[in-house]
PDB file of C-alpha atoms in Angstrom:
ATOM      1  CA  UNK A   1     118.084 105.852 121.435  1.00  0.00           C
ATOM      2  CA  UNK A   2     114.778 105.676 119.507  1.00  0.00           C
ATOM      3  CA  UNK A   3     114.930 104.359 115.947  1.00  0.00           C
ATOM      4  CA  UNK A   4     113.989 106.884 113.259  1.00  0.00           C
ATOM      5  CA  UNK A   5     110.957 105.653 111.314  1.00  0.00           C
ATOM      6  CA  UNK A   6     109.290 108.926 110.258  1.00  0.00           C
ATOM      7  CA  UNK A   7     110.330 111.396 107.594  1.00  0.00           C
ATOM      8  CA  UNK A   8     109.113 114.779 106.395  1.00  0.00           C
ATOM      9  CA  UNK A   9     109.628 115.932 102.803  1.00  0.00           C
ATOM     10  CA  UNK A  10     109.008 119.672 102.328  1.00  0.00           C
ATOM     11  CA  UNK A  11     107.781 120.033  98.739  1.00  0.00           C
ATOM     12  CA  UNK A  12     105.772 123.238  98.819  1.00  0.00           C
ATOM     13  CA  UNK A  13     108.221 125.619  97.110  1.00  0.00           C
ATOM     14  CA  UNK A  14     107.338 127.453  93.920  1.00  0.00           C
ATOM     15  CA  UNK A  15     110.417 126.374  91.960  1.00  0.00           C
ATOM     16  CA  UNK A  16     111.069 129.868  90.634  1.00  0.00           C
ATOM     17  CA  UNK A  17     114.637 129.001  89.571  1.00  0.00           C
ATOM     18  CA  UNK A  18     113.318 126.432  87.098  1.00  0.00           C
ATOM     19  CA  UNK A  19     110.613 128.557  85.457  1.00  0.00           C
ATOM     20  CA  UNK A  20     108.810 128.394  83.091  1.00  0.00           C
ATOM     21  CA  UNK A  21     108.588 124.578  83.431  1.00  0.00           C
ATOM     22  CA  UNK A  22     107.510 124.823  87.075  1.00  0.00           C
ATOM     23  CA  UNK A  23     104.591 127.086  86.185  1.00  0.00           C
ATOM     24  CA  UNK A  24     102.568 123.904  85.722  1.00  0.00           C
ATOM     25  CA  UNK A  25     104.903 121.070  86.809  1.00  0.00           C
ATOM     26  CA  UNK A  26     106.180 120.904  90.395  1.00  0.00           C
ATOM     27  CA  UNK A  27     109.983 120.756  90.458  1.00  0.00           C
ATOM     28  CA  UNK A  28     109.633 117.577  92.504  1.00  0.00           C
ATOM     29  CA  UNK A  29     107.996 115.980  89.445  1.00  0.00           C
ATOM     30  CA  UNK A  30     110.739 116.929  86.976  1.00  0.00           C
ATOM     31  CA  UNK A  31     111.970 113.652  85.458  1.00  0.00           C
ATOM     32  CA  UNK A  32     115.390 112.126  85.992  1.00  0.00           C
ATOM     33  CA  UNK A  33     115.303 109.745  83.037  1.00  0.00           C
ATOM     34  CA  UNK A  34     112.085 107.797  83.754  1.00  0.00           C
ATOM     35  CA  UNK A  35     111.258 108.720  87.360  1.00  0.00           C
ATOM     36  CA  UNK A  36     110.388 112.070  88.932  1.00  0.00           C
ATOM     37  CA  UNK A  37     112.794 113.607  91.414  1.00  0.00           C
ATOM     38  CA  UNK A  38     110.551 112.909  94.395  1.00  0.00           C
ATOM     39  CA  UNK A  39     110.565 109.174  93.621  1.00  0.00           C
ATOM     40  CA  UNK A  40     114.316 109.079  94.323  1.00  0.00           C
ATOM     41  CA  UNK A  41     113.807 110.985  97.585  1.00  0.00           C
ATOM     42  CA  UNK A  42     111.065 108.661  98.842  1.00  0.00           C
ATOM     43  CA  UNK A  43     113.067 105.623  97.748  1.00  0.00           C
ATOM     44  CA  UNK A  44     116.072 106.868  99.738  1.00  0.00           C
ATOM     45  CA  UNK A  45     113.886 107.275 102.833  1.00  0.00           C
ATOM     46  CA  UNK A  46     112.507 103.744 102.483  1.00  0.00           C
ATOM     47  CA  UNK A  47     115.997 102.278 102.049  1.00  0.00           C
ATOM     48  CA  UNK A  48     116.946 104.074 105.270  1.00  0.00           C
ATOM     49  CA  UNK A  49     114.311 102.249 107.316  1.00  0.00           C
ATOM     50  CA  UNK A  50     111.622 104.947 107.150  1.00  0.00           C
ATOM     51  CA  UNK A  51     108.078 103.569 107.164  1.00  0.00           C
ATOM     52  CA  UNK A  52     105.943 106.726 107.512  1.00  0.00           C
ATOM     53  CA  UNK A  53     106.393 109.800 105.319  1.00  0.00           C
ATOM     54  CA  UNK A  54     104.689 113.182 105.359  1.00  0.00           C
ATOM     55  CA  UNK A  55     105.011 115.265 102.192  1.00  0.00           C
ATOM     56  CA  UNK A  56     104.397 118.993 102.682  1.00  0.00           C
ATOM     57  CA  UNK A  57     102.712 120.278  99.520  1.00  0.00           C
ATOM     58  CA  UNK A  58     100.987 123.439  98.345  1.00  0.00           C
ATOM     59  CA  UNK A  59      98.380 124.447  95.803  1.00  0.00           C
ATOM     60  CA  UNK A  60      98.733 123.003  92.283  1.00  0.00           C
ATOM     61  CA  UNK A  61     100.804 120.017  93.439  1.00  0.00           C
ATOM     62  CA  UNK A  62      98.139 117.325  93.371  1.00  0.00           C
ATOM     63  CA  UNK A  63     100.128 115.372  90.773  1.00  0.00           C
ATOM     64  CA  UNK A  64     102.681 114.607  93.518  1.00  0.00           C
ATOM     65  CA  UNK A  65      99.879 112.807  95.368  1.00  0.00           C
ATOM     66  CA  UNK A  66      98.656 111.174  92.146  1.00  0.00           C
ATOM     67  CA  UNK A  67     102.098 109.720  91.479  1.00  0.00           C
ATOM     68  CA  UNK A  68     102.095 107.698  94.694  1.00  0.00           C
ATOM     69  CA  UNK A  69      98.479 106.561  94.231  1.00  0.00           C
ATOM     70  CA  UNK A  70      97.069 103.621  92.279  1.00  0.00           C
ATOM     71  CA  UNK A  71      96.144 104.130  88.592  1.00  0.00           C
ATOM     72  CA  UNK A  72      93.495 101.473  87.841  1.00  0.00           C
ATOM     73  CA  UNK A  73      92.903 102.374  84.181  1.00  0.00           C
ATOM     74  CA  UNK A  74      96.616 102.389  83.363  1.00  0.00           C
ATOM     75  CA  UNK A  75      97.171  99.190  85.310  1.00  0.00           C
ATOM     76  CA  UNK A  76      94.362  97.403  83.422  1.00  0.00           C
ATOM     77  CA  UNK A  77      95.831  98.444  80.073  1.00  0.00           C
ATOM     78  CA  UNK A  78      99.285  97.235  81.026  1.00  0.00           C
ATOM     79  CA  UNK A  79      97.947  93.850  82.078  1.00  0.00           C
ATOM     80  CA  UNK A  80      95.848  93.564  78.929  1.00  0.00           C
ATOM     81  CA  UNK A  81      98.956  94.282  76.853  1.00  0.00           C
ATOM     82  CA  UNK A  82     100.944  91.631  78.706  1.00  0.00           C
ATOM     83  CA  UNK A  83     103.311  94.175  80.233  1.00  0.00           C
ATOM     84  CA  UNK A  84     103.499  92.518  83.615  1.00  0.00           C
ATOM     85  CA  UNK A  85     106.937  93.849  84.572  1.00  0.00           C
ATOM     86  CA  UNK A  86     106.029  97.514  84.190  1.00  0.00           C
ATOM     87  CA  UNK A  87     102.634  96.804  85.804  1.00  0.00           C
ATOM     88  CA  UNK A  88     104.364  95.431  88.900  1.00  0.00           C
ATOM     89  CA  UNK A  89     106.648  98.468  89.020  1.00  0.00           C
ATOM     90  CA  UNK A  90     103.739 100.919  88.736  1.00  0.00           C
ATOM     91  CA  UNK A  91     101.754  99.155  91.478  1.00  0.00           C
ATOM     92  CA  UNK A  92     104.789  99.002  93.786  1.00  0.00           C
ATOM     93  CA  UNK A  93     105.074 102.811  93.744  1.00  0.00           C
ATOM     94  CA  UNK A  94     101.795 103.061  95.672  1.00  0.00           C
ATOM     95  CA  UNK A  95     103.159 100.736  98.363  1.00  0.00           C
ATOM     96  CA  UNK A  96     106.640 102.195  98.910  1.00  0.00           C
ATOM     97  CA  UNK A  97     105.678 103.579 102.323  1.00  0.00           C
ATOM     98  CA  UNK A  98     102.770 104.946 104.327  1.00  0.00           C
ATOM     99  CA  UNK A  99     102.641 108.390 102.699  1.00  0.00           C
ATOM    100  CA  UNK A 100     100.506 111.245 103.989  1.00  0.00           C
ATOM    101  CA  UNK A 101     100.157 114.834 102.831  1.00  0.00           C
ATOM    102  CA  UNK A 102      99.521 118.244 104.346  1.00  0.00           C
ATOM    103  CA  UNK A 103      99.399 121.632 102.642  1.00  0.00           C
ATOM    104  CA  UNK A 104     101.552 124.554 103.651  1.00  0.00           C
ATOM    105  CA  UNK A 105      98.959 127.254 103.129  1.00  0.00           C
ATOM    106  CA  UNK A 106     101.476 130.116 103.187  1.00  0.00           C
ATOM    107  CA  UNK A 107     105.042 130.126 101.855  1.00  0.00           C
ATOM    108  CA  UNK A 108     106.783 131.205 105.052  1.00  0.00           C
ATOM    109  CA  UNK A 109     109.972 129.224 104.652  1.00  0.00           C
ATOM    110  CA  UNK A 110     111.427 125.783 105.325  1.00  0.00           C
ATOM    111  CA  UNK A 111     111.108 126.142 109.088  1.00  0.00           C
ATOM    112  CA  UNK A 112     107.395 126.872 108.767  1.00  0.00           C
ATOM    113  CA  UNK A 113     106.981 123.896 106.424  1.00  0.00           C
ATOM    114  CA  UNK A 114     108.595 121.545 108.957  1.00  0.00           C
ATOM    115  CA  UNK A 115     106.409 123.009 111.698  1.00  0.00           C
ATOM    116  CA  UNK A 116     103.386 121.819 109.694  1.00  0.00           C
ATOM    117  CA  UNK A 117     104.518 118.263 110.524  1.00  0.00           C
ATOM    118  CA  UNK A 118     104.254 118.631 114.295  1.00  0.00           C
ATOM    119  CA  UNK A 119     101.138 116.489 114.772  1.00  0.00           C
ATOM    120  CA  UNK A 120     102.439 113.843 112.352  1.00  0.00           C
ATOM    121  CA  UNK A 121     105.768 113.511 114.152  1.00  0.00           C
ATOM    122  CA  UNK A 122     104.495 113.579 117.726  1.00  0.00           C
ATOM    123  CA  UNK A 123     107.213 112.889 120.295  1.00  0.00           C
ATOM    124  CA  UNK A 124     109.587 111.003 117.987  1.00  0.00           C
ATOM    125  CA  UNK A 125     112.802 111.832 116.136  1.00  0.00           C
ATOM    126  CA  UNK A 126     112.309 112.317 112.416  1.00  0.00           C
ATOM    127  CA  UNK A 127     114.251 112.800 109.217  1.00  0.00           C
ATOM    128  CA  UNK A 128     113.845 115.782 106.910  1.00  0.00           C
ATOM    129  CA  UNK A 129     114.606 115.211 103.215  1.00  0.00           C
ATOM    130  CA  UNK A 130     114.551 118.502 101.321  1.00  0.00           C
ATOM    131  CA  UNK A 131     112.352 118.286  98.229  1.00  0.00           C
ATOM    132  CA  UNK A 132     114.922 120.212  96.158  1.00  0.00           C
ATOM    133  CA  UNK A 133     117.711 117.715  96.752  1.00  0.00           C
ATOM    134  CA  UNK A 134     118.102 114.315  95.125  1.00  0.00           C
ATOM    135  CA  UNK A 135     121.026 112.307  96.524  1.00  0.00           C
ATOM    136  CA  UNK A 136     122.183 109.310  94.509  1.00  0.00           C
ATOM    137  CA  UNK A 137     124.021 106.839  96.737  1.00  0.00           C
ATOM    138  CA  UNK A 138     125.028 103.171  96.675  1.00  0.00           C
ATOM    139  CA  UNK A 139     121.943 101.065  97.562  1.00  0.00           C
ATOM    140  CA  UNK A 140     123.504  99.993 100.867  1.00  0.00           C
ATOM    141  CA  UNK A 141     124.474 103.558 101.892  1.00  0.00           C
ATOM    142  CA  UNK A 142     121.462 105.841 101.542  1.00  0.00           C
ATOM    143  CA  UNK A 143     122.297 109.311 102.838  1.00  0.00           C
ATOM    144  CA  UNK A 144     119.384 109.437 105.270  1.00  0.00           C
ATOM    145  CA  UNK A 145     120.393 106.037 106.617  1.00  0.00           C
ATOM    146  CA  UNK A 146     123.867 107.374 107.407  1.00  0.00           C
ATOM    147  CA  UNK A 147     122.299 110.261 109.332  1.00  0.00           C
ATOM    148  CA  UNK A 148     119.920 107.956 111.208  1.00  0.00           C
ATOM    149  CA  UNK A 149     122.854 105.765 112.274  1.00  0.00           C
ATOM    150  CA  UNK A 150     124.667 108.839 113.620  1.00  0.00           C
ATOM    151  CA  UNK A 151     121.551 109.924 115.534  1.00  0.00           C
ATOM    152  CA  UNK A 152     121.237 106.509 117.144  1.00  0.00           C
ATOM    153  CA  UNK A 153     124.956 106.502 118.057  1.00  0.00           C
ATOM    154  CA  UNK A 154     125.419 110.050 119.364  1.00  0.00           C
ATOM    155  CA  UNK A 155     121.889 110.890 120.525  1.00  0.00           C
ATOM    156  CA  UNK A 156     121.862 114.371 118.984  1.00  0.00           C
ATOM    157  CA  UNK A 157     120.229 115.993 115.980  1.00  0.00           C
ATOM    158  CA  UNK A 158     122.142 115.334 112.765  1.00  0.00           C
ATOM    159  CA  UNK A 159     122.724 117.396 109.632  1.00  0.00           C
ATOM    160  CA  UNK A 160     123.938 116.101 106.281  1.00  0.00           C
ATOM    161  CA  UNK A 161     126.888 118.241 105.239  1.00  0.00           C
ATOM    162  CA  UNK A 162     129.248 118.805 102.322  1.00  0.00           C
ATOM    163  CA  UNK A 163     132.102 121.184 101.644  1.00  0.00           C
ATOM    164  CA  UNK A 164     131.164 123.797  99.052  1.00  0.00           C
ATOM    165  CA  UNK A 165     133.031 126.590  97.289  1.00  0.00           C
ATOM    166  CA  UNK A 166     133.648 129.992  98.920  1.00  0.00           C
ATOM    167  CA  UNK A 167     131.146 131.452  96.463  1.00  0.00           C
ATOM    168  CA  UNK A 168     128.442 128.854  97.176  1.00  0.00           C
ATOM    169  CA  UNK A 169     128.738 129.098 100.977  1.00  0.00           C
ATOM    170  CA  UNK A 170     127.284 132.614 100.830  1.00  0.00           C
ATOM    171  CA  UNK A 171     124.058 131.183  99.349  1.00  0.00           C
ATOM    172  CA  UNK A 172     123.763 128.285 101.783  1.00  0.00           C
ATOM    173  CA  UNK A 173     124.617 127.837 105.465  1.00  0.00           C
ATOM    174  CA  UNK A 174     128.038 127.767 107.116  1.00  0.00           C
ATOM    175  CA  UNK A 175     128.902 125.489 110.053  1.00  0.00           C
ATOM    176  CA  UNK A 176     131.492 125.476 112.816  1.00  0.00           C
ATOM    177  CA  UNK A 177     132.658 121.850 113.075  1.00  0.00           C
ATOM    178  CA  UNK A 178     135.348 119.609 114.571  1.00  0.00           C
ATOM    179  CA  UNK A 179     136.017 115.985 113.499  1.00  0.00           C
ATOM    180  CA  UNK A 180     134.691 113.078 115.587  1.00  0.00           C
ATOM    181  CA  UNK A 181     135.496 110.162 113.291  1.00  0.00           C
ATOM    182  CA  UNK A 182     135.692 109.468 109.565  1.00  0.00           C
ATOM    183  CA  UNK A 183     133.159 111.755 107.798  1.00  0.00           C
ATOM    184  CA  UNK A 184     131.417 112.566 111.104  1.00  0.00           C
ATOM    185  CA  UNK A 185     131.748 115.904 112.896  1.00  0.00           C
ATOM    186  CA  UNK A 186     130.605 117.704 116.016  1.00  0.00           C
ATOM    187  CA  UNK A 187     128.642 120.814 115.026  1.00  0.00           C
ATOM    188  CA  UNK A 188     129.014 123.797 117.374  1.00  0.00           C
ATOM    189  CA  UNK A 189     127.361 126.667 115.519  1.00  0.00           C
ATOM    190  CA  UNK A 190     125.829 127.622 112.163  1.00  0.00           C
ATOM    191  CA  UNK A 191     124.631 130.606 110.197  1.00  0.00           C
ATOM    192  CA  UNK A 192     122.255 130.859 107.242  1.00  0.00           C
ATOM    193  CA  UNK A 193     123.438 132.778 104.152  1.00  0.00           C
ATOM    194  CA  UNK A 194     126.481 134.315 105.862  1.00  0.00           C
ATOM    195  CA  UNK A 195     128.200 137.504 104.798  1.00  0.00           C
ATOM    196  CA  UNK A 196     131.842 136.914 103.736  1.00  0.00           C
ATOM    197  CA  UNK A 197     133.131 137.897 107.184  1.00  0.00           C
ATOM    198  CA  UNK A 198     130.650 135.550 108.917  1.00  0.00           C
ATOM    199  CA  UNK A 199     131.719 132.277 107.244  1.00  0.00           C
ATOM    200  CA  UNK A 200     132.480 129.649 109.905  1.00  0.00           C
ATOM    201  CA  UNK A 201     133.753 126.981 107.493  1.00  0.00           C
ATOM    202  CA  UNK A 202     133.023 125.747 103.976  1.00  0.00           C
ATOM    203  CA  UNK A 203     130.853 122.950 105.370  1.00  0.00           C
ATOM    204  CA  UNK A 204     127.185 123.536 104.647  1.00  0.00           C
ATOM    205  CA  UNK A 205     123.925 121.687 105.343  1.00  0.00           C
ATOM    206  CA  UNK A 206     122.825 120.132 102.059  1.00  0.00           C
ATOM    207  CA  UNK A 207     119.498 118.421 101.815  1.00  0.00           C
ATOM    208  CA  UNK A 208     119.129 116.151 104.838  1.00  0.00           C
ATOM    209  CA  UNK A 209     118.793 116.244 108.624  1.00  0.00           C
ATOM    210  CA  UNK A 210     117.482 114.145 111.498  1.00  0.00           C
ATOM    211  CA  UNK A 211     115.878 116.114 114.302  1.00  0.00           C
ATOM    212  CA  UNK A 212     114.524 115.463 117.808  1.00  0.00           C
ATOM    213  CA  UNK A 213     110.899 116.507 118.476  1.00  0.00           C
ATOM    214  CA  UNK A 214     112.148 119.415 120.597  1.00  0.00           C
ATOM    215  CA  UNK A 215     112.777 121.278 117.352  1.00  0.00           C
ATOM    216  CA  UNK A 216     109.069 122.148 117.148  1.00  0.00           C
ATOM    217  CA  UNK A 217     109.104 124.178 120.372  1.00  0.00           C
ATOM    218  CA  UNK A 218     112.136 126.015 119.031  1.00  0.00           C
ATOM    219  CA  UNK A 219     110.507 126.650 115.646  1.00  0.00           C
ATOM    220  CA  UNK A 220     107.453 128.142 117.314  1.00  0.00           C
ATOM    221  CA  UNK A 221     109.733 130.718 118.948  1.00  0.00           C
ATOM    222  CA  UNK A 222     111.943 131.369 115.912  1.00  0.00           C
ATOM    223  CA  UNK A 223     111.400 134.777 114.271  1.00  0.00           C
ATOM    224  CA  UNK A 224     111.660 135.279 110.502  1.00  0.00           C
ATOM    225  CA  UNK A 225     115.258 135.316 109.321  1.00  0.00           C
ATOM    226  CA  UNK A 226     116.927 135.476 105.903  1.00  0.00           C
ATOM    227  CA  UNK A 227     114.432 136.419 103.190  1.00  0.00           C
ATOM    228  CA  UNK A 228     111.798 137.240 105.789  1.00  0.00           C
ATOM    229  CA  UNK A 229     111.093 133.508 106.197  1.00  0.00           C
ATOM    230  CA  UNK A 230     111.231 131.151 109.168  1.00  0.00           C
ATOM    231  CA  UNK A 231     114.528 129.383 108.566  1.00  0.00           C
ATOM    232  CA  UNK A 232     115.037 125.819 109.745  1.00  0.00           C
ATOM    233  CA  UNK A 233     118.748 126.609 110.055  1.00  0.00           C
ATOM    234  CA  UNK A 234     117.983 129.309 112.648  1.00  0.00           C
ATOM    235  CA  UNK A 235     116.054 126.779 114.750  1.00  0.00           C
ATOM    236  CA  UNK A 236     118.849 124.215 114.382  1.00  0.00           C
ATOM    237  CA  UNK A 237     121.324 126.901 115.474  1.00  0.00           C
ATOM    238  CA  UNK A 238     119.382 127.207 118.746  1.00  0.00           C
ATOM    239  CA  UNK A 239     119.353 123.411 119.073  1.00  0.00           C
ATOM    240  CA  UNK A 240     123.101 123.338 118.431  1.00  0.00           C
ATOM    241  CA  UNK A 241     123.902 125.988 121.018  1.00  0.00           C
ATOM    242  CA  UNK A 242     121.781 124.169 123.620  1.00  0.00           C
ATOM    243  CA  UNK A 243     123.435 120.770 123.282  1.00  0.00           C
ATOM    244  CA  UNK A 244     125.289 120.447 119.996  1.00  0.00           C
ATOM    245  CA  UNK A 245     124.501 118.540 116.835  1.00  0.00           C
ATOM    246  CA  UNK A 246     126.290 115.984 114.691  1.00  0.00           C
ATOM    247  CA  UNK A 247     127.299 116.471 111.064  1.00  0.00           C
ATOM    248  CA  UNK A 248     127.623 113.619 108.559  1.00  0.00           C
ATOM    249  CA  UNK A 249     129.479 114.101 105.279  1.00  0.00           C
ATOM    250  CA  UNK A 250     127.263 111.581 103.516  1.00  0.00           C
ATOM    251  CA  UNK A 251     128.528 109.285 100.777  1.00  0.00           C
ATOM    252  CA  UNK A 252     126.195 110.094  97.890  1.00  0.00           C
ATOM    253  CA  UNK A 253     126.170 112.740  95.163  1.00  0.00           C
ATOM    254  CA  UNK A 254     123.694 115.555  95.682  1.00  0.00           C
ATOM    255  CA  UNK A 255     121.812 117.202  92.827  1.00  0.00           C
ATOM    256  CA  UNK A 256     120.014 120.514  93.311  1.00  0.00           C
ATOM    257  CA  UNK A 257     116.717 120.042  91.481  1.00  0.00           C
ATOM    258  CA  UNK A 258     115.844 123.652  92.235  1.00  0.00           C
ATOM    259  CA  UNK A 259     118.120 124.989  89.502  1.00  0.00           C
ATOM    260  CA  UNK A 260     118.490 124.243  85.803  1.00  0.00           C
ATOM    261  CA  UNK A 261     122.078 123.041  85.906  1.00  0.00           C
ATOM    262  CA  UNK A 262     121.328 120.628  88.750  1.00  0.00           C
ATOM    263  CA  UNK A 263     118.371 119.194  86.818  1.00  0.00           C
ATOM    264  CA  UNK A 264     120.555 118.554  83.766  1.00  0.00           C
ATOM    265  CA  UNK A 265     123.430 117.100  85.804  1.00  0.00           C
ATOM    266  CA  UNK A 266     121.081 114.642  87.487  1.00  0.00           C
ATOM    267  CA  UNK A 267     119.513 113.571  84.193  1.00  0.00           C
ATOM    268  CA  UNK A 268     122.851 113.036  82.427  1.00  0.00           C
ATOM    269  CA  UNK A 269     124.645 111.223  85.249  1.00  0.00           C
ATOM    270  CA  UNK A 270     121.720 108.940  86.087  1.00  0.00           C
ATOM    271  CA  UNK A 271     121.207 108.187  82.384  1.00  0.00           C
ATOM    272  CA  UNK A 272     124.839 107.096  82.049  1.00  0.00           C
ATOM    273  CA  UNK A 273     124.254 104.402  84.681  1.00  0.00           C
ATOM    274  CA  UNK A 274     120.726 103.445  83.617  1.00  0.00           C
ATOM    275  CA  UNK A 275     120.491  99.688  82.839  1.00  0.00           C
ATOM    276  CA  UNK A 276     118.233 100.242  79.837  1.00  0.00           C
ATOM    277  CA  UNK A 277     119.791 103.230  78.063  1.00  0.00           C
ATOM    278  CA  UNK A 278     123.195 103.721  79.714  1.00  0.00           C
ATOM    279  CA  UNK A 279     125.382 102.230  76.978  1.00  0.00           C
ATOM    280  CA  UNK A 280     123.513 103.894  74.114  1.00  0.00           C
ATOM    281  CA  UNK A 281     123.486 107.239  75.902  1.00  0.00           C
ATOM    282  CA  UNK A 282     127.224 107.034  76.531  1.00  0.00           C
ATOM    283  CA  UNK A 283     127.819 106.437  72.814  1.00  0.00           C
ATOM    284  CA  UNK A 284     125.531 109.350  71.976  1.00  0.00           C
ATOM    285  CA  UNK A 285     127.537 111.684  74.215  1.00  0.00           C
ATOM    286  CA  UNK A 286     130.807 110.525  72.630  1.00  0.00           C
ATOM    287  CA  UNK A 287     129.445 111.193  69.144  1.00  0.00           C
ATOM    288  CA  UNK A 288     127.963 114.571  69.961  1.00  0.00           C
ATOM    289  CA  UNK A 289     131.159 115.636  71.717  1.00  0.00           C
ATOM    290  CA  UNK A 290     132.979 115.322  68.378  1.00  0.00           C
ATOM    291  CA  UNK A 291     130.740 118.013  66.914  1.00  0.00           C
ATOM    292  CA  UNK A 292     131.272 120.547  69.696  1.00  0.00           C
TER     293      UNK A 292
END
């Protein structure tokens, strides 16, 4: 089975759930302590063996491209000030992977965004890392890496899944699954944003998948679904019914950077484990908790 070395990051959404901040700042650039959300997503892909990444952007998101580019003036000032360590870190960002960009000219849904990657992917399997979802995992167990391993073992498309609440499942997707081995499932069917009587299970696709190139032919034939958009879940449903998919309940913790609570949860929990500020921040939370 072919090794997965390409990834697509859809990052063209408007971020309406995090307004007014996202009026001028892409949600992918919202900071989690000292790095933007998309840095964590790209870093996860690289740790998973991905070498080539396509980021799907839209108008007013040029600062996503700027972040992964060189910054000569800043770099010169850091060197002049003797700040070699932060200089090396800044330069390394531009060399994390071979990153390319394409604009989704119309907001027609996640499925349409992935379809924009057809020429980049070619006839290879590829990972999709949703731009809304940051997953913090142990360094040796990146979520995308777990999915890639399952693809190479079972030879089928893979979705990253988690159990969610009965209330949340109505906003996400619902999957019909049976266990294969620890944290790995066979996926038989799925539905996007189910009505209460359509729920297949409380397992939902959250943030990651690995797909064969055949998904593009399916996407081209997929009509608009929920919200009048081309839903990637609808295309994966067709893929599932043709030959099945695999589900991986990945190890990491997922943060939804598309809503305000998810942004704050990510910032607080990452800050608590940050090597520079973790101890001080923990003491701050203890002190402020006494006043609440």
